[in-house]
Short mmCIF file of the C-alpha atoms (twelve columns), coordinates in Angstrom:
data_MODEL
# 
_entry.id   MODEL 
# 
loop_
_atom_site.group_PDB 
_atom_site.id 
_atom_site.type_symbol 
_atom_site.label_atom_id 
_atom_site.label_alt_id 
_atom_site.label_comp_id 
_atom_site.label_asym_id 
_atom_site.label_seq_id 
_atom_site.Cartn_x 
_atom_site.Cartn_y 
_atom_site.Cartn_z 
_atom_site.pdbx_PDB_model_num 
ATOM 1   C CA . MET A 1   -7.966  -0.905  -30.492 1 
ATOM 2   C CA . ASP A 2   -10.208 1.876   -29.656 1 
ATOM 3   C CA . ARG A 3   -11.354 1.402   -25.897 1 
ATOM 4   C CA . ILE A 4   -13.598 3.468   -23.597 1 
ATOM 5   C CA . LEU A 5   -13.310 4.271   -19.771 1 
ATOM 6   C CA . LEU A 6   -16.726 4.613   -18.445 1 
ATOM 7   C CA . LEU A 7   -17.275 5.972   -15.011 1 
ATOM 8   C CA . GLU A 8   -20.425 5.102   -12.728 1 
ATOM 9   C CA . ASP A 9   -21.128 8.725   -12.745 1 
ATOM 10  C CA . GLY A 10  -21.621 8.263   -16.565 1 
ATOM 11  C CA . THR A 11  -18.541 9.979   -17.752 1 
ATOM 12  C CA . VAL A 12  -16.775 8.443   -20.698 1 
ATOM 13  C CA . PHE A 13  -13.109 8.868   -21.948 1 
ATOM 14  C CA . LYS A 14  -12.134 7.268   -25.334 1 
ATOM 15  C CA . GLY A 15  -8.536  6.037   -25.785 1 
ATOM 16  C CA . LYS A 16  -6.332  3.287   -27.125 1 
ATOM 17  C CA . GLY A 17  -5.978  -0.079  -25.480 1 
ATOM 18  C CA . PHE A 18  -2.810  -1.510  -25.018 1 
ATOM 19  C CA . GLY A 19  -1.559  -4.623  -22.783 1 
ATOM 20  C CA . SER A 20  -4.488  -7.005  -22.102 1 
ATOM 21  C CA . LEU A 21  -7.732  -6.331  -24.219 1 
ATOM 22  C CA . ILE A 22  -9.932  -8.040  -21.762 1 
ATOM 23  C CA . ASP A 23  -12.664 -5.966  -20.161 1 
ATOM 24  C CA . THR A 24  -12.549 -4.918  -16.638 1 
ATOM 25  C CA . ILE A 25  -14.197 -3.193  -13.749 1 
ATOM 26  C CA . GLY A 26  -12.518 -1.795  -10.674 1 
ATOM 27  C CA . GLU A 27  -12.289 1.397   -8.266  1 
ATOM 28  C CA . VAL A 28  -10.556 4.191   -10.023 1 
ATOM 29  C CA . VAL A 29  -7.793  5.663   -8.446  1 
ATOM 30  C CA . PHE A 30  -5.011  8.107   -9.117  1 
ATOM 31  C CA . THR A 31  -1.440  8.407   -7.986  1 
ATOM 32  C CA . THR A 32  0.803   11.629  -8.334  1 
ATOM 33  C CA . GLY A 33  4.182   9.771   -8.323  1 
ATOM 34  C CA . MET A 34  6.545   10.822  -11.539 1 
ATOM 35  C CA . THR A 35  8.591   7.855   -11.174 1 
ATOM 36  C CA . GLY A 36  8.393   4.174   -10.087 1 
ATOM 37  C CA . TYR A 37  5.531   2.992   -12.121 1 
ATOM 38  C CA . GLN A 38  6.570   -0.903  -11.958 1 
ATOM 39  C CA . GLU A 39  6.743   -0.731  -8.201  1 
ATOM 40  C CA . ILE A 40  3.426   1.174   -8.114  1 
ATOM 41  C CA . ILE A 41  1.603   -1.440  -10.724 1 
ATOM 42  C CA . THR A 42  3.062   -4.227  -8.661  1 
ATOM 43  C CA . ASP A 43  1.963   -2.871  -5.145  1 
ATOM 44  C CA . GLN A 44  -0.501  -5.152  -3.917  1 
ATOM 45  C CA . SER A 45  -2.315  -2.469  -1.912  1 
ATOM 46  C CA . TYR A 46  -3.656  -1.601  -5.602  1 
ATOM 47  C CA . ASN A 47  -5.915  -5.019  -5.579  1 
ATOM 48  C CA . GLY A 48  -8.925  -4.525  -7.393  1 
ATOM 49  C CA . GLN A 49  -8.147  -0.707  -8.309  1 
ATOM 50  C CA . MET A 50  -7.659  0.662   -11.838 1 
ATOM 51  C CA . ILE A 51  -4.497  3.100   -11.369 1 
ATOM 52  C CA . VAL A 52  -4.557  6.331   -13.198 1 
ATOM 53  C CA . PHE A 53  -1.174  7.809   -13.624 1 
ATOM 54  C CA . ASN A 54  -0.936  11.831  -13.551 1 
ATOM 55  C CA . TYR A 55  2.347   11.951  -14.813 1 
ATOM 56  C CA . PRO A 56  1.835   12.064  -18.567 1 
ATOM 57  C CA . SER A 57  4.247   9.711   -20.141 1 
ATOM 58  C CA . ILE A 58  4.624   6.199   -18.365 1 
ATOM 59  C CA . GLY A 59  6.819   3.263   -19.335 1 
ATOM 60  C CA . ASN A 60  10.163  5.146   -20.734 1 
ATOM 61  C CA . THR A 61  12.343  2.730   -18.553 1 
ATOM 62  C CA . GLY A 62  10.498  -0.428  -19.364 1 
ATOM 63  C CA . ILE A 63  10.300  -3.121  -16.804 1 
ATOM 64  C CA . ASN A 64  13.386  -4.891  -14.956 1 
ATOM 65  C CA . ARG A 65  14.057  -7.661  -12.457 1 
ATOM 66  C CA . ASN A 66  14.931  -5.509  -9.468  1 
ATOM 67  C CA . ASP A 67  11.626  -3.353  -9.266  1 
ATOM 68  C CA . TYR A 68  9.102   -6.030  -8.616  1 
ATOM 69  C CA . GLU A 69  6.876   -5.359  -5.266  1 
ATOM 70  C CA . SER A 70  5.171   -8.534  -6.058  1 
ATOM 71  C CA . ILE A 71  5.385   -11.361 -8.591  1 
ATOM 72  C CA . GLU A 72  1.761   -11.384 -9.752  1 
ATOM 73  C CA . PRO A 73  0.074   -7.792  -9.517  1 
ATOM 74  C CA . THR A 74  -3.534  -7.584  -8.971  1 
ATOM 75  C CA . CYS A 75  -4.541  -3.993  -9.905  1 
ATOM 76  C CA . LYS A 76  -7.571  -4.141  -12.521 1 
ATOM 77  C CA . ALA A 77  -6.275  -1.513  -15.007 1 
ATOM 78  C CA . VAL A 78  -3.555  1.080   -16.092 1 
ATOM 79  C CA . ILE A 79  -4.833  4.291   -17.175 1 
ATOM 80  C CA . VAL A 80  -2.378  6.701   -18.793 1 
ATOM 81  C CA . LYS A 81  -1.806  9.766   -21.050 1 
ATOM 82  C CA . GLU A 82  0.718   7.695   -23.191 1 
ATOM 83  C CA . PHE A 83  2.971   4.857   -22.671 1 
ATOM 84  C CA . ALA A 84  6.523   4.438   -24.216 1 
ATOM 85  C CA . ARG A 85  6.748   1.560   -26.917 1 
ATOM 86  C CA . VAL A 86  10.476  1.709   -26.823 1 
ATOM 87  C CA . PRO A 87  11.932  1.997   -23.450 1 
ATOM 88  C CA . SER A 88  15.362  3.689   -22.546 1 
ATOM 89  C CA . ASN A 89  17.118  1.560   -19.722 1 
ATOM 90  C CA . TRP A 90  19.917  -1.066  -20.087 1 
ATOM 91  C CA . HIS A 91  18.042  -3.101  -17.148 1 
ATOM 92  C CA . SER A 92  14.824  -3.572  -18.995 1 
ATOM 93  C CA . HIS A 93  14.213  -6.829  -20.416 1 
ATOM 94  C CA . MET A 94  10.569  -6.044  -21.733 1 
ATOM 95  C CA . ASN A 95  8.115   -2.836  -22.248 1 
ATOM 96  C CA . LEU A 96  5.096   -2.021  -20.361 1 
ATOM 97  C CA . ASP A 97  2.726   -3.083  -23.088 1 
ATOM 98  C CA . GLU A 98  4.364   -6.353  -23.230 1 
ATOM 99  C CA . PHE A 99  4.328   -6.706  -19.256 1 
ATOM 100 C CA . LEU A 100 0.537   -5.925  -18.985 1 
ATOM 101 C CA . LYS A 101 -0.216  -8.512  -21.669 1 
ATOM 102 C CA . ASN A 102 1.735   -11.218 -19.644 1 
ATOM 103 C CA . LYS A 103 -0.102  -10.332 -16.556 1 
ATOM 104 C CA . LYS A 104 -3.423  -9.974  -18.056 1 
ATOM 105 C CA . ILE A 105 -3.974  -6.524  -16.808 1 
ATOM 106 C CA . PRO A 106 -5.794  -4.069  -19.193 1 
ATOM 107 C CA . GLY A 107 -4.203  -0.665  -20.188 1 
ATOM 108 C CA . ILE A 108 -5.769  2.340   -21.966 1 
ATOM 109 C CA . ALA A 109 -3.681  5.342   -23.468 1 
ATOM 110 C CA . GLY A 110 -4.569  8.676   -24.867 1 
ATOM 111 C CA . ILE A 111 -6.979  9.636   -21.785 1 
ATOM 112 C CA . ASP A 112 -6.783  13.256  -20.489 1 
ATOM 113 C CA . THR A 113 -5.403  12.092  -17.160 1 
ATOM 114 C CA . ARG A 114 -5.255  15.288  -15.526 1 
ATOM 115 C CA . LYS A 115 -8.931  15.817  -16.508 1 
ATOM 116 C CA . LEU A 116 -9.688  12.606  -14.958 1 
ATOM 117 C CA . MET A 117 -7.767  13.103  -11.891 1 
ATOM 118 C CA . HIS A 118 -9.721  16.604  -11.137 1 
ATOM 119 C CA . LEU A 119 -12.950 14.708  -11.475 1 
ATOM 120 C CA . LEU A 120 -11.970 12.133  -8.992  1 
ATOM 121 C CA . GLN A 121 -10.642 14.943  -6.677  1 
ATOM 122 C CA . ARG A 122 -14.129 16.608  -6.985  1 
ATOM 123 C CA . LYS A 123 -16.384 13.776  -6.655  1 
ATOM 124 C CA . GLY A 124 -14.190 11.268  -4.991  1 
ATOM 125 C CA . VAL A 125 -13.116 7.800   -6.222  1 
ATOM 126 C CA . MET A 126 -15.874 5.700   -8.193  1 
ATOM 127 C CA . ARG A 127 -16.300 2.337   -9.956  1 
ATOM 128 C CA . GLY A 128 -15.249 2.413   -13.627 1 
ATOM 129 C CA . THR A 129 -15.113 -0.093  -16.495 1 
ATOM 130 C CA . ILE A 130 -12.919 -0.373  -19.539 1 
ATOM 131 C CA . VAL A 131 -14.788 -2.103  -22.705 1 
ATOM 132 C CA . ASP A 132 -14.151 -1.973  -26.354 1 
ATOM 133 C CA . VAL A 133 -15.745 0.934   -28.194 1 
ATOM 134 C CA . GLN A 134 -18.274 -1.238  -30.233 1 
ATOM 135 C CA . ASP A 135 -19.447 -2.880  -27.176 1 
ATOM 136 C CA . ASP A 136 -23.353 -2.122  -25.919 1 
ATOM 137 C CA . PHE A 137 -22.906 1.080   -23.856 1 
ATOM 138 C CA . ASN A 138 -25.792 0.509   -22.168 1 
ATOM 139 C CA . HIS A 139 -25.264 -3.029  -21.304 1 
ATOM 140 C CA . ALA A 140 -21.518 -2.139  -20.005 1 
ATOM 141 C CA . PHE A 141 -23.025 0.742   -17.999 1 
ATOM 142 C CA . ASP A 142 -25.601 -1.640  -16.368 1 
ATOM 143 C CA . GLN A 143 -22.909 -4.089  -15.536 1 
ATOM 144 C CA . LEU A 144 -20.799 -1.437  -13.951 1 
ATOM 145 C CA . LYS A 145 -23.624 -0.163  -11.639 1 
ATOM 146 C CA . ALA A 146 -24.453 -3.687  -10.717 1 
ATOM 147 C CA . THR A 147 -21.103 -4.752  -9.862  1 
ATOM 148 C CA . VAL A 148 -20.161 -4.989  -5.921  1 
ATOM 149 C CA . LEU A 149 -16.646 -4.754  -5.288  1 
ATOM 150 C CA . PRO A 150 -14.901 -7.430  -3.524  1 
ATOM 151 C CA . ILE A 151 -14.316 -7.153  0.358   1 
ATOM 152 C CA . GLN A 152 -12.019 -9.979  1.193   1 
ATOM 153 C CA . GLN A 153 -9.012  -8.454  -0.843  1 
ATOM 154 C CA . VAL A 154 -6.448  -9.370  1.584   1 
ATOM 155 C CA . ALA A 155 -7.045  -12.978 1.340   1 
ATOM 156 C CA . GLN A 156 -6.593  -12.630 -2.412  1 
ATOM 157 C CA . VAL A 157 -2.942  -11.226 -1.867  1 
ATOM 158 C CA . SER A 158 -1.827  -12.567 1.316   1 
ATOM 159 C CA . THR A 159 0.701   -15.819 0.958   1 
ATOM 160 C CA . SER A 160 -1.209  -18.859 1.576   1 
ATOM 161 C CA . ARG A 161 1.895   -20.653 2.994   1 
ATOM 162 C CA . PRO A 162 4.517   -19.615 5.647   1 
ATOM 163 C CA . TYR A 163 8.103   -18.943 4.147   1 
ATOM 164 C CA . VAL A 164 11.405  -17.976 5.432   1 
ATOM 165 C CA . SER A 165 13.865  -15.571 4.256   1 
ATOM 166 C CA . PRO A 166 17.008  -16.581 6.184   1 
ATOM 167 C CA . GLY A 167 19.339  -14.381 8.371   1 
ATOM 168 C CA . ASN A 168 21.441  -14.309 11.522  1 
ATOM 169 C CA . GLY A 169 20.049  -11.867 13.396  1 
ATOM 170 C CA . ARG A 170 16.664  -10.758 15.023  1 
ATOM 171 C CA . ASN A 171 13.562  -13.447 14.551  1 
ATOM 172 C CA . ILE A 172 11.072  -10.969 13.007  1 
ATOM 173 C CA . ILE A 173 7.615   -12.460 12.195  1 
ATOM 174 C CA . VAL A 174 5.980   -10.640 9.136   1 
ATOM 175 C CA . ILE A 175 2.031   -10.889 8.765   1 
ATOM 176 C CA . ASP A 176 1.614   -10.618 5.334   1 
ATOM 177 C CA . PHE A 177 -1.622  -8.712  4.279   1 
ATOM 178 C CA . GLY A 178 -0.193  -7.794  0.734   1 
ATOM 179 C CA . LEU A 179 3.254   -6.911  1.500   1 
ATOM 180 C CA . LYS A 180 5.777   -5.258  -0.629  1 
ATOM 181 C CA . HIS A 181 9.115   -7.196  -1.330  1 
ATOM 182 C CA . SER A 182 11.073  -3.744  -0.387  1 
ATOM 183 C CA . LEU A 183 9.852   -4.516  3.233   1 
ATOM 184 C CA . LEU A 184 11.560  -7.706  3.270   1 
ATOM 185 C CA . LYS A 185 14.932  -6.041  1.769   1 
ATOM 186 C CA . GLU A 186 14.745  -3.522  4.628   1 
ATOM 187 C CA . LEU A 187 14.510  -6.284  7.124   1 
ATOM 188 C CA . ASN A 188 17.426  -8.438  5.061   1 
ATOM 189 C CA . LYS A 189 19.526  -5.265  5.358   1 
ATOM 190 C CA . ARG A 190 19.419  -5.614  8.837   1 
ATOM 191 C CA . ASP A 191 20.500  -9.289  8.876   1 
ATOM 192 C CA . CYS A 192 17.064  -10.456 10.278  1 
ATOM 193 C CA . GLN A 193 15.703  -13.984 10.575  1 
ATOM 194 C CA . VAL A 194 12.263  -13.325 8.616   1 
ATOM 195 C CA . THR A 195 9.529   -15.678 8.754   1 
ATOM 196 C CA . VAL A 196 6.264   -14.584 6.627   1 
ATOM 197 C CA . LEU A 197 3.069   -15.832 7.810   1 
ATOM 198 C CA . PRO A 198 -0.743  -15.661 6.392   1 
ATOM 199 C CA . TYR A 199 -2.994  -12.799 7.328   1 
ATOM 200 C CA . ASP A 200 -5.090  -15.258 9.265   1 
ATOM 201 C CA . THR A 201 -2.458  -16.817 11.499  1 
ATOM 202 C CA . PRO A 202 -3.766  -17.034 15.052  1 
ATOM 203 C CA . ALA A 203 -1.685  -15.240 17.886  1 
ATOM 204 C CA . LYS A 204 -0.900  -18.739 19.568  1 
ATOM 205 C CA . ALA A 205 0.802   -19.821 16.422  1 
ATOM 206 C CA . ILE A 206 2.875   -16.831 16.007  1 
ATOM 207 C CA . LEU A 207 4.006   -16.462 19.611  1 
ATOM 208 C CA . ASN A 208 5.079   -20.250 19.633  1 
ATOM 209 C CA . LEU A 209 7.424   -19.162 16.560  1 
ATOM 210 C CA . GLU A 210 9.332   -16.940 19.470  1 
ATOM 211 C CA . PRO A 211 9.655   -13.909 17.599  1 
ATOM 212 C CA . ASP A 212 11.807  -11.137 18.770  1 
ATOM 213 C CA . GLY A 213 9.464   -8.542  16.835  1 
ATOM 214 C CA . ILE A 214 6.041   -8.582  14.526  1 
ATOM 215 C CA . LEU A 215 5.796   -6.580  11.457  1 
ATOM 216 C CA . LEU A 216 2.273   -6.089  10.094  1 
ATOM 217 C CA . THR A 217 2.543   -5.029  6.712   1 
ATOM 218 C CA . ASN A 218 0.692   -3.003  3.988   1 
ATOM 219 C CA . GLY A 219 -2.300  -4.280  2.181   1 
ATOM 220 C CA . PRO A 220 -5.503  -3.402  0.379   1 
ATOM 221 C CA . GLY A 221 -9.053  -3.023  1.324   1 
ATOM 222 C CA . ASN A 222 -11.119 -1.975  4.576   1 
ATOM 223 C CA . PRO A 223 -9.419  -2.843  7.712   1 
ATOM 224 C CA . ASN A 224 -12.968 -3.229  9.154   1 
ATOM 225 C CA . ASP A 225 -13.223 -6.497  7.180   1 
ATOM 226 C CA . LEU A 226 -10.645 -8.329  9.175   1 
ATOM 227 C CA . PRO A 227 -11.957 -8.791  12.875  1 
ATOM 228 C CA . GLN A 228 -10.153 -11.891 13.385  1 
ATOM 229 C CA . VAL A 229 -6.905  -9.649  12.956  1 
ATOM 230 C CA . LEU A 230 -8.001  -7.320  15.200  1 
ATOM 231 C CA . THR A 231 -8.307  -10.340 17.828  1 
ATOM 232 C CA . MET A 232 -4.631  -11.498 17.103  1 
ATOM 233 C CA . ILE A 233 -3.277  -8.000  17.610  1 
ATOM 234 C CA . LYS A 234 -4.740  -7.487  20.789  1 
ATOM 235 C CA . ALA A 235 -3.327  -10.866 21.975  1 
ATOM 236 C CA . ILE A 236 0.173   -10.106 20.945  1 
ATOM 237 C CA . GLN A 237 0.983   -6.493  21.303  1 
ATOM 238 C CA . SER A 238 1.797   -6.818  25.117  1 
ATOM 239 C CA . LYS A 239 3.946   -9.872  24.588  1 
ATOM 240 C CA . VAL A 240 6.474   -8.499  21.761  1 
ATOM 241 C CA . PRO A 241 7.418   -5.648  19.765  1 
ATOM 242 C CA . VAL A 242 4.853   -4.808  16.853  1 
ATOM 243 C CA . PHE A 243 5.511   -2.481  13.794  1 
ATOM 244 C CA . GLY A 244 2.746   -1.716  11.521  1 
ATOM 245 C CA . THR A 245 2.754   -0.133  8.030   1 
ATOM 246 C CA . GLY A 246 -0.031  1.016   5.622   1 
ATOM 247 C CA . LEU A 247 -2.936  -1.385  6.544   1 
ATOM 248 C CA . GLY A 248 -0.771  -2.804  9.164   1 
ATOM 249 C CA . HIS A 249 -1.113  0.772   11.044  1 
ATOM 250 C CA . GLN A 250 -5.039  0.848   10.308  1 
ATOM 251 C CA . LEU A 251 -5.412  -2.600  11.979  1 
ATOM 252 C CA . MET A 252 -3.321  -1.852  15.018  1 
ATOM 253 C CA . ALA A 253 -5.290  1.399   15.548  1 
ATOM 254 C CA . SER A 254 -8.772  -0.554  15.101  1 
ATOM 255 C CA . ALA A 255 -7.489  -3.228  17.600  1 
ATOM 256 C CA . ASN A 256 -7.029  -0.656  20.139  1 
ATOM 257 C CA . GLY A 257 -10.283 1.203   19.813  1 
ATOM 258 C CA . CYS A 258 -9.820  3.663   17.007  1 
ATOM 259 C CA . SER A 259 -12.425 4.383   14.076  1 
ATOM 260 C CA . VAL A 260 -10.946 3.891   10.658  1 
ATOM 261 C CA . VAL A 261 -12.844 5.473   7.788   1 
ATOM 262 C CA . LYS A 262 -13.072 5.891   4.190   1 
ATOM 263 C CA . MET A 263 -11.373 8.993   2.438   1 
ATOM 264 C CA . LYS A 264 -13.115 10.766  -0.318  1 
ATOM 265 C CA . VAL A 265 -9.755  10.580  -2.097  1 
ATOM 266 C CA . GLY A 266 -6.979  8.634   -0.919  1 
ATOM 267 C CA . HIS A 267 -3.256  9.517   -0.486  1 
ATOM 268 C CA . ARG A 268 -1.423  7.840   -3.439  1 
ATOM 269 C CA . GLY A 269 2.055   9.145   -4.661  1 
ATOM 270 C CA . LEU A 270 5.325   10.158  -3.479  1 
ATOM 271 C CA . ASN A 271 6.482   13.242  -1.538  1 
ATOM 272 C CA . HIS A 272 3.708   13.484  0.908   1 
ATOM 273 C CA . PRO A 273 4.987   15.808  4.002   1 
ATOM 274 C CA . VAL A 274 4.747   14.068  7.140   1 
ATOM 275 C CA . LYS A 275 5.684   15.781  10.650  1 
ATOM 276 C CA . GLU A 276 7.049   13.791  13.358  1 
ATOM 277 C CA . MET A 277 5.506   15.191  16.404  1 
ATOM 278 C CA . ALA A 278 8.346   14.646  19.177  1 
ATOM 279 C CA . SER A 279 11.092  16.241  17.336  1 
ATOM 280 C CA . ASP A 280 9.190   18.616  14.625  1 
ATOM 281 C CA . ARG A 281 11.105  16.895  11.766  1 
ATOM 282 C CA . LEU A 282 9.821   16.879  8.234   1 
ATOM 283 C CA . TYR A 283 9.802   13.740  6.291   1 
ATOM 284 C CA . LEU A 284 8.795   13.005  2.534   1 
ATOM 285 C CA . THR A 285 6.957   10.157  2.465   1 
ATOM 286 C CA . THR A 286 5.419   7.438   0.055   1 
ATOM 287 C CA . GLN A 287 2.035   6.807   0.343   1 
ATOM 288 C CA . ASN A 288 -0.734  4.551   -0.958  1 
ATOM 289 C CA . HIS A 289 -4.051  4.509   1.041   1 
ATOM 290 C CA . GLY A 290 -7.696  5.138   0.763   1 
ATOM 291 C CA . PHE A 291 -8.536  4.700   4.435   1 
ATOM 292 C CA . LEU A 292 -7.194  6.559   7.449   1 
ATOM 293 C CA . VAL A 293 -7.543  6.630   11.418  1 
ATOM 294 C CA . ASP A 294 -10.006 9.071   12.667  1 
ATOM 295 C CA . TYR A 295 -7.941  11.479  14.721  1 
ATOM 296 C CA . GLU A 296 -10.688 12.382  17.188  1 
ATOM 297 C CA . SER A 297 -11.285 8.631   18.211  1 
ATOM 298 C CA . ILE A 298 -7.718  8.243   19.507  1 
ATOM 299 C CA . ASP A 299 -8.405  10.458  22.499  1 
ATOM 300 C CA . GLN A 300 -10.304 7.705   24.254  1 
ATOM 301 C CA . THR A 301 -7.638  5.208   23.720  1 
ATOM 302 C CA . ASN A 302 -4.183  4.243   25.104  1 
ATOM 303 C CA . LEU A 303 -2.494  5.474   21.760  1 
ATOM 304 C CA . LEU A 304 -0.437  8.497   20.862  1 
ATOM 305 C CA . VAL A 305 -0.108  10.322  17.705  1 
ATOM 306 C CA . THR A 306 3.428   10.412  16.683  1 
ATOM 307 C CA . HIS A 307 3.211   11.550  13.046  1 
ATOM 308 C CA . VAL A 308 0.740   13.793  10.979  1 
ATOM 309 C CA . GLU A 309 0.480   14.590  7.366   1 
ATOM 310 C CA . LEU A 310 0.948   18.432  6.752   1 
ATOM 311 C CA . ASN A 311 -1.449  18.890  3.789   1 
ATOM 312 C CA . ASP A 312 -4.510  17.978  5.693   1 
ATOM 313 C CA . GLY A 313 -3.586  17.195  9.119   1 
ATOM 314 C CA . SER A 314 -4.450  13.461  8.982   1 
ATOM 315 C CA . VAL A 315 -2.902  10.760  11.560  1 
ATOM 316 C CA . GLU A 316 0.155   9.254   10.054  1 
ATOM 317 C CA . GLY A 317 1.669   7.259   12.878  1 
ATOM 318 C CA . ILE A 318 0.611   6.231   16.595  1 
ATOM 319 C CA . ARG A 319 2.485   4.287   19.313  1 
ATOM 320 C CA . HIS A 320 0.988   2.532   22.192  1 
ATOM 321 C CA . ARG A 321 1.396   4.255   25.741  1 
ATOM 322 C CA . HIS A 322 2.231   1.075   27.438  1 
ATOM 323 C CA . TYR A 323 3.053   -1.603  24.862  1 
ATOM 324 C CA . PRO A 324 6.048   -1.790  22.783  1 
ATOM 325 C CA . SER A 325 4.036   -1.169  19.495  1 
ATOM 326 C CA . PHE A 326 3.899   1.683   16.968  1 
ATOM 327 C CA . SER A 327 2.882   1.963   13.378  1 
ATOM 328 C CA . VAL A 328 2.907   4.484   10.636  1 
ATOM 329 C CA . GLN A 329 0.350   5.237   7.662   1 
ATOM 330 C CA . PHE A 330 2.967   5.617   5.131   1 
ATOM 331 C CA . ASN A 331 5.534   3.309   3.399   1 
ATOM 332 C CA . PRO A 332 8.782   3.768   5.188   1 
ATOM 333 C CA . ASP A 333 10.377  1.533   2.667   1 
ATOM 334 C CA . ALA A 334 9.554   3.853   -0.027  1 
ATOM 335 C CA . ALA A 335 9.957   1.786   -3.225  1 
ATOM 336 C CA . PRO A 336 9.510   4.101   -5.188  1 
ATOM 337 C CA . GLY A 337 9.906   7.350   -3.560  1 
ATOM 338 C CA . PRO A 338 12.017  9.057   -0.784  1 
ATOM 339 C CA . HIS A 339 14.022  6.994   1.743   1 
ATOM 340 C CA . ASP A 340 13.310  9.734   4.537   1 
ATOM 341 C CA . ALA A 341 11.663  7.263   6.735   1 
ATOM 342 C CA . THR A 342 13.886  4.054   6.743   1 
ATOM 343 C CA . HIS A 343 14.947  4.941   10.173  1 
ATOM 344 C CA . LEU A 344 12.078  3.453   11.478  1 
ATOM 345 C CA . PHE A 345 13.223  0.115   10.872  1 
ATOM 346 C CA . ASP A 346 16.368  0.912   12.791  1 
ATOM 347 C CA . GLN A 347 13.698  2.141   15.600  1 
ATOM 348 C CA . PHE A 348 12.233  -1.000  15.333  1 
ATOM 349 C CA . MET A 349 15.365  -2.788  15.809  1 
ATOM 350 C CA . GLU A 350 16.185  -0.670  18.934  1 
ATOM 351 C CA . LEU A 351 12.969  -1.352  20.407  1 
ATOM 352 C CA . ILE A 352 13.120  -5.080  20.238  1 
ATOM 353 C CA . ASP A 353 16.478  -4.797  21.894  1 
ATOM 354 C CA . PHE A 354 14.890  -2.732  24.722  1 
ATOM 355 C CA . TRP A 355 12.503  -5.099  25.164  1 
ATOM 356 C CA . LYS A 356 14.978  -8.087  25.472  1 
ATOM 357 C CA . GLY A 357 16.826  -6.067  28.129  1 
ATOM 358 C CA . GLU A 358 19.699  -5.250  25.395  1 
ATOM 359 C CA . LYS A 359 19.161  -1.617  25.743  1 
ATOM 360 C CA . SER A 360 18.479  0.858   28.435  1 
ATOM 361 C CA . VAL A 361 16.591  3.374   26.497  1 
ATOM 362 C CA . TRP A 362 13.384  2.921   24.741  1 
ATOM 363 C CA . PRO A 363 13.698  4.544   21.085  1 
ATOM 364 C CA . ASN A 364 10.737  6.823   21.781  1 
ATOM 365 C CA . GLU A 365 12.269  8.170   25.144  1 
ATOM 366 C CA . GLN A 366 15.251  9.578   22.861  1 
ATOM 367 C CA . THR A 367 13.131  12.239  21.385  1 
# 
C-alpha cells in the first residue's frame, strides 16, 4: 500500500507500507547502526519513537529467538530504504514484515533515508506521522501538530511487578526504567542473584532486600519527569554500590545536582568513540539517547567526569567522589555493537566486593 511519512515541518516522503498498516505518530529519530536491527527495534529506549535506519537494507537475517531486548517493543514505526522479504539466516523464524505485523508496528519502505537523516541533522528531531496516501493531508497535518508526545514513558515500559533471575553470587537489585535483556545476561554471566523491581519502588523497599549492588537501567524519555526516582537515588547511593547506564546515568547525575538537557540530535548507533579519562583508553560504544548531562553543571557537584564522547566532547561517564556510585551514558552491554565496555560490569562487581570489605582496592583507584 502507498503510504506517506509527514513531518511537522511539512516535509513529505512517499513510500510503501509494510508491517502493520495502522496510522501512527511519534518522534522521528535515526540510528546509524549497520547491524542489529532486531535489538534496536526491541530496545525500550525507543518507546514512542519512529526509527529511521540509515543503513539501506534492513531485515536480511530475519528475526530470531536470541536477539530480543524486550518481548513487546514500543517504538512507533520502522522507516527504511528497503527491507528484505526473504531473509537468509538459519536462526530466523520469521521475516521483518511478519514481525512488525505481529507487534502492530507500522513500517514504511522506499524512503530516501539518507536525505531524511540529513534533514533531521540540520533541523533536529521532530514529530512525524505515517498515513495512507489517500488520507486527507490537511487533517493528518493538523492532527500531527496538535499531538503532544507522552511524558510518562518509563511507566509504559517498566515492569509492574518484581521478578527474580536466580543465581548464587552477589545480590543485585535492578531498577527497571525500560531495561534491555542483555543487561540481565551480563549479570547472569557473573552468577548474580538478580531481582528486577519497578521504576517507582521506594528506597526503603529496595534496601530491605539487602542488596550488594543496585543497577539503574536504560530507558526512554526525559529524566526530569521522574522526581520520585531522584529521591530514591539520593537515599540509596551512600548505602550500597550503584551502577547506572543510559537513563540511569542521567538520573544519577540529576539526583546529585546536575542539569540534564535535550539534544538537538541524539546519539543513536554503534561505534561511538568514548575516552576513559583516567587511562586515556578509547572504547567504541553502543549509544541510544536524546538527552545528556550538561558538562558545566558538574563543577558544582560531588561528581567527577570519567568518560567523554570524542566526537562532541559530551559527558559519557561519571562517578561520585565519596559514595560507591558510578554511571555511563552508553550501553556497556552492547547488543548490538562492540563489547569494548563489558568490563564495567566486572568493575561493578569489584566495587561491591570492596564495599563489603572483601577487596582492599577501590576499582577507580587502580587507574
